[in-house]
mmCIF file of C-alpha atoms and ligand atoms in Angstrom:
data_model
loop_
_atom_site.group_PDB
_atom_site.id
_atom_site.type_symbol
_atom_site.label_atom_id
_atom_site.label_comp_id
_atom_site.label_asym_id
_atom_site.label_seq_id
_atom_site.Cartn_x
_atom_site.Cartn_y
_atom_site.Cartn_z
ATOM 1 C CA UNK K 1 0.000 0.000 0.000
ATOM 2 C CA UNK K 2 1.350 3.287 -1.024
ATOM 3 C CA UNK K 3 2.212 5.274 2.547
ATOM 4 C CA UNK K 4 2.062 8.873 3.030
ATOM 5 C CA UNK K 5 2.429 10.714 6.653
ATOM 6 C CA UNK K 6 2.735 14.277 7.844
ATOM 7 C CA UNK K 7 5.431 15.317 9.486
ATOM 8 C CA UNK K 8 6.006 18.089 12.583
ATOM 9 C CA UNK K 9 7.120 18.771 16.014
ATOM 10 C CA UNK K 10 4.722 18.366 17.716
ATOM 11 C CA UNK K 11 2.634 16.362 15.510
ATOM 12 C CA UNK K 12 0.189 14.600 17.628
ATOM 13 C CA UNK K 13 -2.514 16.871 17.161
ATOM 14 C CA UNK K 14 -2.567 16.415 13.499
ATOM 15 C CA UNK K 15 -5.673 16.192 12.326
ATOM 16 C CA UNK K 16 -4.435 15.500 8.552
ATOM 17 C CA UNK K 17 -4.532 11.291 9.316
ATOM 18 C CA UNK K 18 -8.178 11.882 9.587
ATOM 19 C CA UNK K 19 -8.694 14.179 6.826
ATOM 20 C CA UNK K 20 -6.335 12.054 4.434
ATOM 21 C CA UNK K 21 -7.866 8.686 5.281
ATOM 22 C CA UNK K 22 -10.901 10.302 4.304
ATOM 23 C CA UNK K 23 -10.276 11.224 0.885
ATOM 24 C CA UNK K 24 -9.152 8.025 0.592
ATOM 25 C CA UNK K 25 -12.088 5.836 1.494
ATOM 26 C CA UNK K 26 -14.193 8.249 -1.063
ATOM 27 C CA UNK K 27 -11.746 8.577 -3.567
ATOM 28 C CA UNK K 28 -10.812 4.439 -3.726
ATOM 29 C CA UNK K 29 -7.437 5.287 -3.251
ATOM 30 C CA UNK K 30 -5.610 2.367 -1.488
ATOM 31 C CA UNK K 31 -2.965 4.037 0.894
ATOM 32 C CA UNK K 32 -1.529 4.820 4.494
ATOM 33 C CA UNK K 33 -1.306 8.450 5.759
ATOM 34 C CA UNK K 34 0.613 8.645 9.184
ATOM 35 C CA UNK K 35 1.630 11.096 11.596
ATOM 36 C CA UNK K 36 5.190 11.184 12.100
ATOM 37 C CA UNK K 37 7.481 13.303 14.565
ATOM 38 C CA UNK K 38 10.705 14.163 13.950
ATOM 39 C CA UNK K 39 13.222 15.395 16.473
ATOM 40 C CA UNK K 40 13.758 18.631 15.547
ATOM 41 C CA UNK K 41 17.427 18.021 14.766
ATOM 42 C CA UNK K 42 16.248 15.427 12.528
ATOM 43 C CA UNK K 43 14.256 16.318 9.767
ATOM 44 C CA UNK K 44 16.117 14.748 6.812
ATOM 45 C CA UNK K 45 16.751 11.622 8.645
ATOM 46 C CA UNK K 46 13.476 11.278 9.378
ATOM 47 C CA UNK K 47 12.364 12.083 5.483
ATOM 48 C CA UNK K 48 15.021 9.731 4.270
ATOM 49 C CA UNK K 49 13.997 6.720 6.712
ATOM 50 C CA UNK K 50 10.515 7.248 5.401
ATOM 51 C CA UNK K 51 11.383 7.401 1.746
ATOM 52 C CA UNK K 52 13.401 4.573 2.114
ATOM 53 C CA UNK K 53 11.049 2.496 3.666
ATOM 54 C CA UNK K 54 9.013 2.982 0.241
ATOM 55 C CA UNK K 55 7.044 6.112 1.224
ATOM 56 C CA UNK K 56 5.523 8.432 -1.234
ATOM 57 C CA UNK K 57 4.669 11.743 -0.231
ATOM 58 C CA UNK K 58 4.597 13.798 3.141
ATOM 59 C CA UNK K 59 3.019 16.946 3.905
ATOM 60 C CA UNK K 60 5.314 19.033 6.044
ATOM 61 C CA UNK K 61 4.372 21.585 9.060
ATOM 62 C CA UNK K 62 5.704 23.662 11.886
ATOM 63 C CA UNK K 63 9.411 23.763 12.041
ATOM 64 C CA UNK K 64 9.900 22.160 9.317
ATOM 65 C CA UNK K 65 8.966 24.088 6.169
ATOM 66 C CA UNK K 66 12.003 25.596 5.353
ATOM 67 C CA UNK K 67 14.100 22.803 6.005
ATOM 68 C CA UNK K 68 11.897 20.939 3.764
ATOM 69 C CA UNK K 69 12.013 23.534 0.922
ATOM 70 C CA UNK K 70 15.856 23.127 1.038
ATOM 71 C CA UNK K 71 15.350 19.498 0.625
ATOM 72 C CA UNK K 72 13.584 19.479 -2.478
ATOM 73 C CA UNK K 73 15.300 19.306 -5.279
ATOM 74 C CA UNK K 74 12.833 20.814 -7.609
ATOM 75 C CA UNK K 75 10.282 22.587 -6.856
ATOM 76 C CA UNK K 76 6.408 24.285 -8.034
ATOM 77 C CA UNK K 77 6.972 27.989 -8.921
ATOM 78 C CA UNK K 78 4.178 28.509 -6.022
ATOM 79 C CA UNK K 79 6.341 26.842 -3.318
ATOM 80 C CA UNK K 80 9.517 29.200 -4.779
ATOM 81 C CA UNK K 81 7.808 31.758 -4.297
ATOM 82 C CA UNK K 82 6.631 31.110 -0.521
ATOM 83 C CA UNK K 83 10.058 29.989 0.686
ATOM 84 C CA UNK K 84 8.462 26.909 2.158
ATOM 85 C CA UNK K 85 7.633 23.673 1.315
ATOM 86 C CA UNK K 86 4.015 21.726 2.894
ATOM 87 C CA UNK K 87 3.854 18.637 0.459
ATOM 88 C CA UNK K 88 6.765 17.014 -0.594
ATOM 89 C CA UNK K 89 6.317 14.081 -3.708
ATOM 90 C CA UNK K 90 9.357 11.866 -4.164
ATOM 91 C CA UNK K 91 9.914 10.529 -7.432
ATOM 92 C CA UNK K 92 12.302 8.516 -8.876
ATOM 93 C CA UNK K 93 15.075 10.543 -8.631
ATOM 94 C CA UNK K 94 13.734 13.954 -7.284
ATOM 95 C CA UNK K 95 11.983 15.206 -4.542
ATOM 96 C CA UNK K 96 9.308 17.103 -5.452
ATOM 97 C CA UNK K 97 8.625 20.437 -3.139
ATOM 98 C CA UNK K 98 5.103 22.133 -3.482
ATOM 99 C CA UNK K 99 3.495 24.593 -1.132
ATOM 100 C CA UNK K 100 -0.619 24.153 -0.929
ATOM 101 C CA UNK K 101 -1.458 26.429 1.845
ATOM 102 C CA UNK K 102 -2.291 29.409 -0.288
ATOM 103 C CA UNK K 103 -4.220 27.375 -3.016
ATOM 104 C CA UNK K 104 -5.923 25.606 -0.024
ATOM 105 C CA UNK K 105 -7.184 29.617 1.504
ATOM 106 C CA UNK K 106 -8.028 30.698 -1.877
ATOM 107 C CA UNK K 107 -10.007 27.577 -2.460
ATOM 108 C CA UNK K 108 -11.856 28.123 1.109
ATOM 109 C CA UNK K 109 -12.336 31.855 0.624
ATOM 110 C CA UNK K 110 -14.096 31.385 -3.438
ATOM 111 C CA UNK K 111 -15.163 28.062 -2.883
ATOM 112 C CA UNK K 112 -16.689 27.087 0.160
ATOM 113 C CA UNK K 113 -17.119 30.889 1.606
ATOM 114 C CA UNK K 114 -18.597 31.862 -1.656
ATOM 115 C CA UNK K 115 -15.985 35.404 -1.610
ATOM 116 C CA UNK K 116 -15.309 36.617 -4.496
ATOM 117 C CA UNK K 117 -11.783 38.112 -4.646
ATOM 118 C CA UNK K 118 -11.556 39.433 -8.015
ATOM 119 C CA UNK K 119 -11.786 43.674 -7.321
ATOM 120 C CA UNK K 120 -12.055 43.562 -3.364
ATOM 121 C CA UNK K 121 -9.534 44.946 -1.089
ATOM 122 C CA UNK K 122 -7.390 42.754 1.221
ATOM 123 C CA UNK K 123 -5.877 43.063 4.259
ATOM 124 C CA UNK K 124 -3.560 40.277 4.951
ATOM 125 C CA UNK K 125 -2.192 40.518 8.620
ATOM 126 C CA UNK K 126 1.477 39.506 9.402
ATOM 127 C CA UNK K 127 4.435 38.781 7.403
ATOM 128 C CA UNK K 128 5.348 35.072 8.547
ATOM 129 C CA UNK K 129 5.615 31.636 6.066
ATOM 130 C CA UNK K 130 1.676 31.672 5.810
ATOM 131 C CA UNK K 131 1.174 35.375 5.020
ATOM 132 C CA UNK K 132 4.546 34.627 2.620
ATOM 133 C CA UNK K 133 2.030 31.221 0.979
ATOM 134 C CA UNK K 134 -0.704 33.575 0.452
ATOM 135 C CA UNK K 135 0.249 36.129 -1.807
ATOM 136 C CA UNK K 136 1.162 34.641 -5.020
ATOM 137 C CA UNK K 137 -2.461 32.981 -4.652
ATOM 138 C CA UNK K 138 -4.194 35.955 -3.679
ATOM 139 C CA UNK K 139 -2.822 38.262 -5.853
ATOM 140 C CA UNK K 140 -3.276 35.249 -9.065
ATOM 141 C CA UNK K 141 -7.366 35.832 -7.767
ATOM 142 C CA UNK K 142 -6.622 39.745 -9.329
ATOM 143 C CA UNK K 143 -8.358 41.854 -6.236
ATOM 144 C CA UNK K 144 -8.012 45.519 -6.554
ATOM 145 C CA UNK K 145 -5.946 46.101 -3.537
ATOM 146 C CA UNK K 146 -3.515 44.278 -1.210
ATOM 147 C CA UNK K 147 -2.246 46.020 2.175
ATOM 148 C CA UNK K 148 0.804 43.668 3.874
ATOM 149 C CA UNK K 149 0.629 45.053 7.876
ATOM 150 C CA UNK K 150 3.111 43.393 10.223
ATOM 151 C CA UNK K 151 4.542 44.119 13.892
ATOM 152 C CA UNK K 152 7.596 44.305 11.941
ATOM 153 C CA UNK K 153 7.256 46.555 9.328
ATOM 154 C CA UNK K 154 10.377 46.067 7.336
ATOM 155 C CA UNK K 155 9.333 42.230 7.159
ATOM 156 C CA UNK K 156 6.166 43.629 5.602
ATOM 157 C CA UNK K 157 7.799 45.813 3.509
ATOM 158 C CA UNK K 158 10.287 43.088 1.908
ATOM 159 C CA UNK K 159 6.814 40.758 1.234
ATOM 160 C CA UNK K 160 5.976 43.675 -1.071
ATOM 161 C CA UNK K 161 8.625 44.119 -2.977
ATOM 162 C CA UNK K 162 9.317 40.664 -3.444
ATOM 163 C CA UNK K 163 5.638 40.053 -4.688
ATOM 164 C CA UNK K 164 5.773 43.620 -6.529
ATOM 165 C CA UNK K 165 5.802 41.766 -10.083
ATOM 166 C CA UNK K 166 3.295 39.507 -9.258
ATOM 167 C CA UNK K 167 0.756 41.758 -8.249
ATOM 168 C CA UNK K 168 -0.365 42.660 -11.864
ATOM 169 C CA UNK K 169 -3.396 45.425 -11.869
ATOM 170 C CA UNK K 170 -3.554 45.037 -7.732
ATOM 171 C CA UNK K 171 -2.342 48.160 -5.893
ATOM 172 C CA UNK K 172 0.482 46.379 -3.322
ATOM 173 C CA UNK K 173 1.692 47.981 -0.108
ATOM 174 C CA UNK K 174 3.251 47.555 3.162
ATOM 175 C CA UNK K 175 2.428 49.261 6.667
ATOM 176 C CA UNK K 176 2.173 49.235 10.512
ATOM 177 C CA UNK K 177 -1.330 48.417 12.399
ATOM 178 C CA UNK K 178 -1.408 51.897 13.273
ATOM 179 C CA UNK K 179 -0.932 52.857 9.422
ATOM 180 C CA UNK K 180 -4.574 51.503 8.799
ATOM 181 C CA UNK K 181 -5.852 53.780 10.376
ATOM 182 C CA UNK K 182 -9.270 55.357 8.314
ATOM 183 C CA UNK K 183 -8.790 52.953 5.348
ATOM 184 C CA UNK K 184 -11.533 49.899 4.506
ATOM 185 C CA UNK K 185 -11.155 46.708 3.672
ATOM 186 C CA UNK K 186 -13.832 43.886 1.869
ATOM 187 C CA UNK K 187 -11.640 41.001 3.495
ATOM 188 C CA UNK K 188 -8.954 41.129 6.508
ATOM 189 C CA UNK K 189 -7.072 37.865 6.763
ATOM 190 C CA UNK K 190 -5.794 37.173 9.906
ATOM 191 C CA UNK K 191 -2.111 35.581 9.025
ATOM 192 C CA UNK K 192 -0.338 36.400 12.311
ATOM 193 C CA UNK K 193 0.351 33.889 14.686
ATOM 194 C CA UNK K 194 -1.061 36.011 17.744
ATOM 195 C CA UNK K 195 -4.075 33.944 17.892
ATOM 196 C CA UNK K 196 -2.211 30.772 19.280
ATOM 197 C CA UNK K 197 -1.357 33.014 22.460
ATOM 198 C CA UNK K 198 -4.896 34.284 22.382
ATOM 199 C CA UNK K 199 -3.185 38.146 21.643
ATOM 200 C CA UNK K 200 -4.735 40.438 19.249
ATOM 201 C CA UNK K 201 -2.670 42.739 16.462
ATOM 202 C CA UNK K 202 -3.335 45.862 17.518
ATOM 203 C CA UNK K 203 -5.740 47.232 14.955
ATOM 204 C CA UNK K 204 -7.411 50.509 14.703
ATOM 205 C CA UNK K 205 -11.634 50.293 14.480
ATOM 206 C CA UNK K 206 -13.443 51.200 11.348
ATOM 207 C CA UNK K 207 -11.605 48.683 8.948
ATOM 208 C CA UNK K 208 -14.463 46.811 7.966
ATOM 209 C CA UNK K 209 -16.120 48.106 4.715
ATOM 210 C CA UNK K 210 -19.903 47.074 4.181
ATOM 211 C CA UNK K 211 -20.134 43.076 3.542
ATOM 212 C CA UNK K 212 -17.010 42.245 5.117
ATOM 213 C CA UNK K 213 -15.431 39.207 5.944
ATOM 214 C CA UNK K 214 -12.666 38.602 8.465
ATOM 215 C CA UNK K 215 -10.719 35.323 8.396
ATOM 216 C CA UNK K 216 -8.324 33.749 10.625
ATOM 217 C CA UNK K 217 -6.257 31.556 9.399
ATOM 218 C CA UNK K 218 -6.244 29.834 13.093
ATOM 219 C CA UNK K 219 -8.408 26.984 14.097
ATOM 220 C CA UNK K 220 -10.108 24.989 16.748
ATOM 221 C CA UNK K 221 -9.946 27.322 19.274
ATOM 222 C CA UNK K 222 -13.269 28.700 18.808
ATOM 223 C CA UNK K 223 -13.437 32.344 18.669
ATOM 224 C CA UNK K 224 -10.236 33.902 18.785
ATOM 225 C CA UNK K 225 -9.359 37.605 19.881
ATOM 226 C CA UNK K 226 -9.245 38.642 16.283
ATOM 227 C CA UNK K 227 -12.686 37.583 15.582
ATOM 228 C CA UNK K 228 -14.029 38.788 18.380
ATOM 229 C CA UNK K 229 -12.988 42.044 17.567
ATOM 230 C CA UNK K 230 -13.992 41.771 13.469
ATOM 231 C CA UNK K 231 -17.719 41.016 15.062
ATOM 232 C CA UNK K 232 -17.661 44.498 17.232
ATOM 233 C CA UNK K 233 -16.050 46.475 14.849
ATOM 234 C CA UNK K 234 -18.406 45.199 12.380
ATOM 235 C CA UNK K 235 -17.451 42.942 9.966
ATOM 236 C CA UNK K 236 -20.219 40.901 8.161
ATOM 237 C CA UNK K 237 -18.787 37.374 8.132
ATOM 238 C CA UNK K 238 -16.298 35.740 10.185
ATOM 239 C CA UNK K 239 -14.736 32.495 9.328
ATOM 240 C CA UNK K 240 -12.008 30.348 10.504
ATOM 241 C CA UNK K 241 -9.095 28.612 9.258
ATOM 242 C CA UNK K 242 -10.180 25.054 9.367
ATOM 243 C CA UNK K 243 -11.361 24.827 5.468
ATOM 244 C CA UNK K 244 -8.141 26.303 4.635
ATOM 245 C CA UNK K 245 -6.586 23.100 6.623
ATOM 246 C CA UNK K 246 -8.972 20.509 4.535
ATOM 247 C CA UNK K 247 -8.413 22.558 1.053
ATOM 248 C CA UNK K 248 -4.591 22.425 0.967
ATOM 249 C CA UNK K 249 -4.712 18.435 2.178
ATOM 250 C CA UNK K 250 -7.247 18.205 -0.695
ATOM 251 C CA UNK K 251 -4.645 20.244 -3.188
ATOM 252 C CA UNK K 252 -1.605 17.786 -1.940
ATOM 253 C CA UNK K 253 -3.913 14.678 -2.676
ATOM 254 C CA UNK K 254 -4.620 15.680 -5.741
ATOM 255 C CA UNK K 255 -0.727 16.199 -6.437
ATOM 256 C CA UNK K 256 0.354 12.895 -4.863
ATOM 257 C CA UNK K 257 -2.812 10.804 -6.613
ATOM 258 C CA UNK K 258 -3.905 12.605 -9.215
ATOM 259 C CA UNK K 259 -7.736 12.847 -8.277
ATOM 260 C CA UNK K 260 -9.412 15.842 -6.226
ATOM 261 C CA UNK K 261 -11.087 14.816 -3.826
ATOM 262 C CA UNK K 262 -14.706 16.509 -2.737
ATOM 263 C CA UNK K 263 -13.759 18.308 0.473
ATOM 264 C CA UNK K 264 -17.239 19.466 1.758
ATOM 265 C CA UNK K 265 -18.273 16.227 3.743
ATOM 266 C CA UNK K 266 -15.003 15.720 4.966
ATOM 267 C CA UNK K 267 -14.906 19.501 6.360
ATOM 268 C CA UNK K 268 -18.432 19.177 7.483
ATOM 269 C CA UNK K 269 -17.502 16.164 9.720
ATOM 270 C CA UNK K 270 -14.488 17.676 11.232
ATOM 271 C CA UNK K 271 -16.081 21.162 12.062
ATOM 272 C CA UNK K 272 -18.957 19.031 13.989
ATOM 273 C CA UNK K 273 -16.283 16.706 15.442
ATOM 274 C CA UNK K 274 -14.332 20.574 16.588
ATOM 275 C CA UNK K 275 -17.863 22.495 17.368
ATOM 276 C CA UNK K 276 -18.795 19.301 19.283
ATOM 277 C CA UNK K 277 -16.065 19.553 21.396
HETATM 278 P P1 LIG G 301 5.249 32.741 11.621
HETATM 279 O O1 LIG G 301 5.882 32.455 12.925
HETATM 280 O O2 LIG G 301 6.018 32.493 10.361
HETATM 281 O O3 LIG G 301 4.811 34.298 11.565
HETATM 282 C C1 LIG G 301 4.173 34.877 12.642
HETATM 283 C C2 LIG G 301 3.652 36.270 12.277
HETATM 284 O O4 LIG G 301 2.762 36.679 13.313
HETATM 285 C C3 LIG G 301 4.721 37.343 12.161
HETATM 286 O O5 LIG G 301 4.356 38.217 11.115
HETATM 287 C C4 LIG G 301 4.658 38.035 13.519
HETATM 288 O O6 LIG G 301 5.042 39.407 13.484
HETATM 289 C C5 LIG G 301 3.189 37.952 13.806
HETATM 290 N N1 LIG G 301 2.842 38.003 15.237
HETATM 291 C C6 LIG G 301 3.120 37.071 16.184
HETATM 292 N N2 LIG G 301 2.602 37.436 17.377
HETATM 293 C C7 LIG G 301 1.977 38.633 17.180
HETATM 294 C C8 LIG G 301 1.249 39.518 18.024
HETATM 295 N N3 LIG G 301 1.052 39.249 19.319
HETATM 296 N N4 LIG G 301 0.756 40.662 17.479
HETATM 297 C C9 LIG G 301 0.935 40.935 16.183
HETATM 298 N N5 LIG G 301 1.619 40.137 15.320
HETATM 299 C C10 LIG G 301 2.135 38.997 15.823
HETATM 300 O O7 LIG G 301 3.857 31.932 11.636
HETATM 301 P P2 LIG G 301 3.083 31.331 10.382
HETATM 302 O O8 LIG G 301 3.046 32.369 9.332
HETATM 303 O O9 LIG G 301 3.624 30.001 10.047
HETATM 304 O O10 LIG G 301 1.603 31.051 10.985
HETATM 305 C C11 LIG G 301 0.695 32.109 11.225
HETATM 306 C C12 LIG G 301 -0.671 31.558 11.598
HETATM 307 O O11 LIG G 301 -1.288 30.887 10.497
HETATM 308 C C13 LIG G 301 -0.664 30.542 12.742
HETATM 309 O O12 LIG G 301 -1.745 30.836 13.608
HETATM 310 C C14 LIG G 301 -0.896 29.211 12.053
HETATM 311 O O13 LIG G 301 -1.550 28.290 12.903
HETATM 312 C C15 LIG G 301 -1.795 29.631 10.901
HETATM 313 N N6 LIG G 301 -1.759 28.701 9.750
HETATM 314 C C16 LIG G 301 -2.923 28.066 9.401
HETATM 315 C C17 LIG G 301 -2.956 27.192 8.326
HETATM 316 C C18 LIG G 301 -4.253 26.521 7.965
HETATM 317 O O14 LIG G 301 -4.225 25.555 7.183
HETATM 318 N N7 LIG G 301 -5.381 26.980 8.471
HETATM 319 C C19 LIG G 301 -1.755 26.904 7.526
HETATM 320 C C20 LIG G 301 -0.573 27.649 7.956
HETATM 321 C C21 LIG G 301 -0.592 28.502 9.052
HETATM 322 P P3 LIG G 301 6.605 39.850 13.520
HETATM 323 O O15 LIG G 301 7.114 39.651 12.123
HETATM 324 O O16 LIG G 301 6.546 41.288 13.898
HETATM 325 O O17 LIG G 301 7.271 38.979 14.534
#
């Protein structure tokens, strides 16, 4: 049976066994899809002891991305342009390095959020490895307007001129929180990692133009800080990062077997599994 895992540190709260076995059993794909922790020290090791041992394809996550984008050795134009790596295919004598994340948000925000990003303006909070897998995506969906703000505004500022020729007809910048002061936005993405400490970006009211959605890439916590805050400074919609999760597992199936699978049931039963407690 063809075996696939994800591999992290920590790893055990994975939830991409579940979501991979899934796709699977309705796809009539015959695999394995494990969870598998590697010290941190020992991320090739643990990549060649899997391939070795006949495996096919991993999907990579926290520390590991950039360690796995060094060890491809070719890679998707996409996953250049992020810097990191999420799905690695090996073939017969390459290793195959592809970054999903940002296909798997865009996917979520048109697809099962019904947003429609072509004209809109986005706000896309932070300037980390998932702010850094979202642009060439995002700005591919051709909105009108895309504001990078960041803690660190320098690391905001680089994001912009890096993604400068790929922004097309989309008006790209860079700023602070406290730059946003006054301006609107049709969709504020929440790509900082404050959430996992429960924090909040400090973000001046009023950014929330009429219909707005605000998304956090975060997950299973419930409500975070962030979209507590979208709801009272008015913000239409609110959604959460968990079909972002199922949409880039769905986009690295599809790569490793060459069938997409249907994600809706398979997000359905995990957000009643996570609402359930
Ligand atoms: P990184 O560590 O690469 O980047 C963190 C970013 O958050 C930086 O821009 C940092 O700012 C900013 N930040 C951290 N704390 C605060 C704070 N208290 N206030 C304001 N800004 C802050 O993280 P990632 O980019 O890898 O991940 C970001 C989030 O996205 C995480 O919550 C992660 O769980 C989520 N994610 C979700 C996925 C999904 O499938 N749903 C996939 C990938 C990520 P500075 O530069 O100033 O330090």
């Amino acid at each position: 049976m063809d075996r696939y895992a994800v591999v992290g540190n920590p790893i055990a709260h994975s939830r991409s066994p579940q979501i991979h076995a899934a796709f699977a059993r309705q796809t009539g794909q015959a695999l394995r899809y494990d969870a598998l922790l590697a010290p941190v020290d020992g991320f090739a090791r643990t990549v060649a002891d899997f391939r070795a041992r006949g495996g096919r394809g991993l999907n990579v996550t926290v520390p590991f991305k950039l360690e796995a984008f060094a060890l491809a050795t070719r890679r998707t134009p996409r996953a250049e342009m992020a810097g990191a790596v999420n799905t690695l295919a090996f073939e017969a004598d390459a290793i195959l390095g592809d970054n999903t994340d940002g296909a798997g948000l865009v996917r979520d925000l048109e697809g099962n959020l019904g947003f429609a990003l072509a004209g809109c303006r986005i706000l896309l909070l932070g300037a980390g490895g998932a702010c850094r897998g979202a642009l060439l995506p995002l700005l591919a969906s051709q909105p009108a307007a895309l504001t990078i703000a960041n803690r660190s505004v320098a690391k905001a500022a680089a994001l912009a001129a890096l993604f400068a020729p790929e922004a097309g007809a989309a008006s790209l910048d860079a700023c602070g929180f406290d730059a946003l002061a006054g301006r609107r936005f049709d969709l504020v993405i929440n790509a900082t990692s404050a959430s996992l400490s429960g924090a909040l970006p400090p973000l001046p009211p009023g950014l929330y133009a009429e219909g707005a959605l605000a998304y956090d890439m975060m997950y299973g916590r419930g409500d975070t800080p962030f979209m507590a805050a979208a709801r009272a400074d008015g913000a239409a919609r609110i959604a959460d990062g968990l079909g972002m999760l199922v949409e880039q597992a769905a986009e690295s199936f599809a790569l490793w077997r060459g069938v997409r699978p249907d994600t809706a049931a398979v997000l359905a039963e995990l957000r009643r599994q996570i609402d359930g407690g």
